[in-house]
Amino acid sequence: MKLPAFFIAHGSPLLALEDNEYTRFLERLGSDLGKPRGIVVFSAHWDSPQQLITVDAQHETQHDFYGFPEEMYKLTYPAPGDPALSSRISALFKDSNLCHQPIIGRGLDHGVWVILKKMFPQADIPVVALSVDSMRSPAEQYNIGRMLAPLRDEGILLIGSGGLVHNLRLLKQDDQPEPWALDFDAWIAGRLEAWDLDSLFAFEKQAPHVREAVPAYGREHFVPLFYVMGAADEGKRAQLMIQAYQYGTLSLNCWMVD
């Protein structure tokens, strides 16, 4: 069965400890999906000008954040890797002449393991992490995702982990979303549901409040959307599964594309 692909906001690392509407949604989503043969995640927290691929047989857990409760640094997600799946991805990239590089020993960053810990808490599904390049054009990012579309027919779950509204410098004490965040997410939603690539690829010029929603220092959190959209280019369907907010300027949304 062909699996859908997902853009999933990973929000604050504290999601790993929290029990709220969004974390319960992630738990249900993982249960509904069953057990895919493997999981491939484009992570906002791995930004590189070259396409990178983890090839480890076993992953360590990165605690790539600071200033959090001590309990956060004790959490682990000891998921296995899948060198054969990494090789399959490499072959697909090679077929499309995409320069790429295998990486050993990086571990899983929190953009990967925080959401997977909620979705698949047993950590028994092989995971391959992929970098994103926030400086590529949206069309290039989309095309990289399209290279991996065959994996969806092979029991592989494709995820883009990031955040459509992700402004750490404007965080609030409460979760009430800022009006500009609502406007930006609504604009993206309308274009996604219409699969309006022309508008989405020009989001930095057309979307309202784009400088607040996608600040220059945080562009890498938005671009995983384009990678997973590319993997769904054949069907061109997008469905919003949940919309929530943290601290007013972090949107917690999940988009299913197929």
Tab-separated table of C-alpha atoms in Angstrom:
chain	number	residue	atom	x	y	z
A	1	MET	CA	0.000	0.000	0.000
A	2	LYS	CA	1.294	3.442	-0.901
A	3	LEU	CA	1.882	5.481	2.227
A	4	PRO	CA	1.109	9.208	2.380
A	5	ALA	CA	3.860	11.661	3.241
A	6	PHE	CA	3.653	14.202	6.053
A	7	PHE	CA	4.897	17.614	7.061
A	8	ILE	CA	4.967	17.555	10.862
A	9	ALA	CA	5.856	20.514	13.064
A	10	HIS	CA	8.206	19.504	15.860
A	11	GLY	CA	7.733	22.669	17.946
A	12	SER	CA	9.694	22.931	21.174
A	13	PRO	CA	11.759	19.919	22.288
A	14	LEU	CA	9.531	19.909	25.386
A	15	LEU	CA	6.867	18.205	23.274
A	16	ALA	CA	8.710	14.999	24.113
A	17	LEU	CA	7.569	15.381	27.739
A	18	GLU	CA	4.195	17.029	27.234
A	19	ASP	CA	0.698	15.609	27.124
A	20	ASN	CA	-1.567	17.932	25.133
A	21	GLU	CA	-3.826	18.013	22.107
A	22	TYR	CA	-0.932	17.958	19.673
A	23	THR	CA	1.096	15.191	21.325
A	24	ARG	CA	-2.027	13.049	21.609
A	25	PHE	CA	-2.637	13.628	17.906
A	26	LEU	CA	0.887	12.407	17.108
A	27	GLU	CA	0.301	9.306	19.203
A	28	ARG	CA	-2.947	8.567	17.339
A	29	LEU	CA	-1.311	9.220	13.982
A	30	GLY	CA	1.428	6.702	14.681
A	31	SER	CA	-1.134	4.145	15.803
A	32	ASP	CA	-3.280	4.716	12.708
A	33	LEU	CA	-0.313	4.350	10.377
A	34	GLY	CA	0.652	0.987	11.817
A	35	LYS	CA	4.262	-0.056	11.413
A	36	PRO	CA	5.942	1.134	8.219
A	37	ARG	CA	8.967	-0.758	6.936
A	38	GLY	CA	11.101	2.312	7.520
A	39	ILE	CA	10.934	6.049	8.159
A	40	VAL	CA	12.788	8.756	6.237
A	41	VAL	CA	12.868	12.229	7.783
A	42	PHE	CA	13.989	15.505	6.212
A	43	SER	CA	14.972	17.475	9.314
A	44	ALA	CA	15.061	21.253	9.715
A	45	HIS	CA	17.887	20.749	12.194
A	46	TRP	CA	20.218	19.372	9.564
A	47	ASP	CA	20.818	22.212	7.111
A	48	SER	CA	23.574	21.589	4.581
A	49	PRO	CA	24.452	22.784	1.065
A	50	GLN	CA	25.088	19.160	0.134
A	51	GLN	CA	22.457	16.446	0.438
A	52	LEU	CA	23.453	14.246	3.390
A	53	ILE	CA	22.140	10.797	4.381
A	54	THR	CA	22.614	8.856	7.619
A	55	VAL	CA	23.883	5.336	6.970
A	56	ASP	CA	24.268	4.002	10.508
A	57	ALA	CA	22.915	0.625	11.558
A	58	GLN	CA	22.101	2.082	15.010
A	59	HIS	CA	21.433	5.695	15.970
A	60	GLU	CA	22.506	7.702	19.004
A	61	THR	CA	20.196	10.413	20.344
A	62	GLN	CA	21.309	14.019	19.888
A	63	HIS	CA	20.388	16.493	22.633
A	64	ASP	CA	20.930	19.468	20.353
A	65	PHE	CA	19.356	22.117	22.589
A	66	TYR	CA	20.241	23.929	25.790
A	67	GLY	CA	18.527	25.473	28.805
A	68	PHE	CA	15.895	22.760	29.187
A	69	PRO	CA	14.972	20.669	32.242
A	70	GLU	CA	17.477	17.951	33.116
A	71	GLU	CA	14.883	15.314	32.285
A	72	MET	CA	15.132	16.282	28.611
A	73	TYR	CA	18.782	15.262	28.477
A	74	LYS	CA	17.963	11.797	29.792
A	75	LEU	CA	15.495	11.018	27.014
A	76	THR	CA	16.683	8.672	24.313
A	77	TYR	CA	15.270	7.323	21.083
A	78	PRO	CA	17.488	4.341	20.201
A	79	ALA	CA	16.007	3.630	16.785
A	80	PRO	CA	17.941	1.436	14.375
A	81	GLY	CA	19.105	2.723	11.046
A	82	ASP	CA	18.817	0.836	7.776
A	83	PRO	CA	21.946	0.830	5.607
A	84	ALA	CA	20.023	-0.928	2.817
A	85	LEU	CA	17.394	1.826	2.816
A	86	SER	CA	20.167	4.438	2.868
A	87	SER	CA	21.658	2.743	-0.201
A	88	ARG	CA	18.260	2.735	-1.901
A	89	ILE	CA	17.940	6.481	-1.298
A	90	SER	CA	21.457	7.016	-2.607
A	91	ALA	CA	20.569	5.101	-5.776
A	92	LEU	CA	17.474	7.248	-6.326
A	93	PHE	CA	19.525	10.414	-5.894
A	94	LYS	CA	22.207	9.062	-8.216
A	95	ASP	CA	19.587	8.293	-10.872
A	96	SER	CA	18.663	11.995	-10.812
A	97	ASN	CA	22.278	13.195	-10.711
A	98	LEU	CA	21.921	14.709	-7.245
A	99	CYS	CA	25.242	15.085	-5.455
A	100	HIS	CA	24.938	13.503	-2.015
A	101	GLN	CA	27.081	12.097	0.775
A	102	PRO	CA	26.651	9.336	3.373
A	103	ILE	CA	27.240	10.366	6.990
A	104	ILE	CA	28.243	8.013	9.792
A	105	GLY	CA	27.749	8.648	13.500
A	106	ARG	CA	25.628	11.791	13.444
A	107	GLY	CA	22.720	10.418	15.466
A	108	LEU	CA	19.146	11.670	15.349
A	109	ASP	CA	18.570	15.374	16.078
A	110	HIS	CA	15.536	16.516	18.034
A	111	GLY	CA	13.709	17.460	14.849
A	112	VAL	CA	13.604	13.736	14.152
A	113	TRP	CA	13.303	11.982	17.496
A	114	VAL	CA	10.889	14.298	19.340
A	115	ILE	CA	8.029	13.587	16.929
A	116	LEU	CA	8.952	9.924	16.446
A	117	LYS	CA	9.048	9.361	20.207
A	118	LYS	CA	5.368	10.335	20.281
A	119	MET	CA	4.367	8.529	17.087
A	120	PHE	CA	6.368	5.319	17.469
A	121	PRO	CA	7.517	5.162	21.103
A	122	GLN	CA	8.989	1.655	20.824
A	123	ALA	CA	11.809	3.015	18.597
A	124	ASP	CA	11.787	-0.278	16.703
A	125	ILE	CA	11.304	1.060	13.157
A	126	PRO	CA	14.441	1.807	11.101
A	127	VAL	CA	15.041	5.528	10.559
A	128	VAL	CA	17.102	7.326	7.935
A	129	ALA	CA	17.614	11.068	8.426
A	130	LEU	CA	18.181	13.438	5.513
A	131	SER	CA	19.458	16.991	5.497
A	132	VAL	CA	17.702	19.952	3.926
A	133	ASP	CA	19.273	22.897	2.150
A	134	SER	CA	17.471	26.091	3.119
A	135	MET	CA	19.320	28.041	0.418
A	136	ARG	CA	18.062	25.972	-2.498
A	137	SER	CA	15.057	27.254	-4.397
A	138	PRO	CA	11.664	25.774	-3.458
A	139	ALA	CA	11.518	24.126	-6.882
A	140	GLU	CA	14.835	22.365	-6.233
A	141	GLN	CA	13.680	21.213	-2.805
A	142	TYR	CA	10.443	19.920	-4.322
A	143	ASN	CA	12.344	18.021	-6.993
A	144	ILE	CA	14.568	16.329	-4.415
A	145	GLY	CA	11.460	15.097	-2.649
A	146	ARG	CA	10.071	13.861	-5.944
A	147	MET	CA	13.163	11.684	-6.393
A	148	LEU	CA	12.076	9.711	-3.323
A	149	ALA	CA	8.437	9.219	-4.341
A	150	PRO	CA	9.029	5.509	-5.199
A	151	LEU	CA	9.743	4.818	-1.516
A	152	ARG	CA	6.088	5.430	-0.698
A	153	ASP	CA	5.224	2.282	-2.672
A	154	GLU	CA	7.839	0.322	-0.719
A	155	GLY	CA	6.390	0.714	2.775
A	156	ILE	CA	8.493	3.756	3.667
A	157	LEU	CA	7.023	6.688	5.578
A	158	LEU	CA	8.366	10.069	4.407
A	159	ILE	CA	8.262	12.987	6.864
A	160	GLY	CA	9.365	16.600	6.672
A	161	SER	CA	9.991	17.882	10.203
A	162	GLY	CA	10.041	21.628	10.779
A	163	GLY	CA	7.577	24.446	11.449
A	164	LEU	CA	5.617	26.681	9.094
A	165	VAL	CA	5.534	29.521	11.627
A	166	HIS	CA	8.735	29.366	13.652
A	167	ASN	CA	9.931	32.599	15.236
A	168	LEU	CA	11.922	32.028	18.420
A	169	ARG	CA	12.609	35.740	18.936
A	170	LEU	CA	8.932	36.643	19.315
A	171	LEU	CA	7.859	33.874	21.712
A	172	LYS	CA	5.115	34.699	24.232
A	173	GLN	CA	4.363	33.321	27.678
A	174	ASP	CA	1.067	31.833	26.497
A	175	ASP	CA	-0.009	29.776	23.509
A	176	GLN	CA	-2.534	32.244	22.070
A	177	PRO	CA	-1.454	32.618	18.433
A	178	GLU	CA	-0.461	36.011	17.124
A	179	PRO	CA	-2.873	37.314	14.439
A	180	TRP	CA	-0.072	37.453	11.887
A	181	ALA	CA	0.730	33.777	12.538
A	182	LEU	CA	-2.899	32.855	11.885
A	183	ASP	CA	-2.909	34.891	8.669
A	184	PHE	CA	0.278	33.263	7.404
A	185	ASP	CA	-0.873	29.727	8.174
A	186	ALA	CA	-4.227	30.438	6.501
A	187	TRP	CA	-2.492	31.690	3.356
A	188	ILE	CA	-0.291	28.605	3.208
A	189	ALA	CA	-3.304	26.349	3.805
A	190	GLY	CA	-5.239	27.846	0.904
A	191	ARG	CA	-2.353	27.390	-1.515
A	192	LEU	CA	-1.532	23.917	-0.254
A	193	GLU	CA	-5.083	22.665	-0.636
A	194	ALA	CA	-5.106	24.029	-4.197
A	195	TRP	CA	-1.568	22.663	-4.810
A	196	ASP	CA	-0.694	26.116	-6.109
A	197	LEU	CA	3.023	25.646	-6.637
A	198	ASP	CA	3.533	28.996	-8.348
A	199	SER	CA	2.296	30.854	-5.275
A	200	LEU	CA	3.960	28.548	-2.760
A	201	PHE	CA	7.315	28.744	-4.513
A	202	ALA	CA	6.991	32.540	-4.342
A	203	PHE	CA	5.900	32.533	-0.680
A	204	GLU	CA	8.678	34.908	0.350
A	205	LYS	CA	7.203	37.585	-1.914
A	206	GLN	CA	3.501	36.767	-1.717
A	207	ALA	CA	2.650	35.399	1.728
A	208	PRO	CA	1.413	37.848	4.386
A	209	HIS	CA	3.711	38.472	7.362
A	210	VAL	CA	6.342	36.185	5.882
A	211	ARG	CA	9.238	37.950	7.623
A	212	GLU	CA	7.670	37.284	11.014
A	213	ALA	CA	6.550	33.723	10.207
A	214	VAL	CA	9.696	32.612	8.368
A	215	PRO	CA	12.513	34.850	9.620
A	216	ALA	CA	15.766	34.775	7.700
A	217	TYR	CA	17.484	32.908	10.520
A	218	GLY	CA	14.778	30.201	10.564
A	219	ARG	CA	14.056	29.459	6.916
A	220	GLU	CA	15.213	25.862	7.348
A	221	HIS	CA	12.098	25.128	9.400
A	222	PHE	CA	9.764	25.977	6.541
A	223	VAL	CA	11.480	24.191	3.660
A	224	PRO	CA	10.854	20.547	4.692
A	225	LEU	CA	7.333	21.227	3.415
A	226	PHE	CA	8.595	21.406	-0.156
A	227	TYR	CA	10.586	18.188	0.138
A	228	VAL	CA	7.562	16.136	1.204
A	229	MET	CA	5.282	17.867	-1.298
A	230	GLY	CA	7.618	16.691	-4.033
A	231	ALA	CA	7.188	13.113	-2.866
A	232	ALA	CA	3.424	13.554	-3.405
A	233	ASP	CA	3.686	15.170	-6.837
A	234	GLU	CA	1.690	12.393	-8.508
A	235	GLY	CA	-1.464	12.872	-6.422
A	236	LYS	CA	-1.079	16.552	-5.528
A	237	ARG	CA	-3.461	16.349	-2.567
A	238	ALA	CA	-2.932	18.043	0.793
A	239	GLN	CA	-5.003	17.713	3.961
A	240	LEU	CA	-4.540	19.603	7.224
A	241	MET	CA	-4.701	17.082	10.051
A	242	ILE	CA	-4.298	19.433	13.031
A	243	GLN	CA	-3.510	23.075	13.743
A	244	ALA	CA	-2.295	24.298	17.120
A	245	TYR	CA	0.243	26.796	18.484
A	246	GLN	CA	2.961	27.052	21.105
A	247	TYR	CA	4.068	30.326	22.686
A	248	GLY	CA	2.096	32.307	20.108
A	249	THR	CA	4.692	32.122	17.329
A	250	LEU	CA	5.328	28.407	16.813
A	251	SER	CA	2.662	26.697	14.740
A	252	LEU	CA	2.027	23.040	15.431
A	253	ASN	CA	0.498	21.649	12.293
A	254	CYS	CA	0.520	18.399	10.431
A	255	TRP	CA	-0.163	18.224	6.705
A	256	MET	CA	-0.745	14.913	4.966
A	257	VAL	CA	0.143	14.881	1.266
A	258	ASP	CA	-0.524	12.095	-1.197
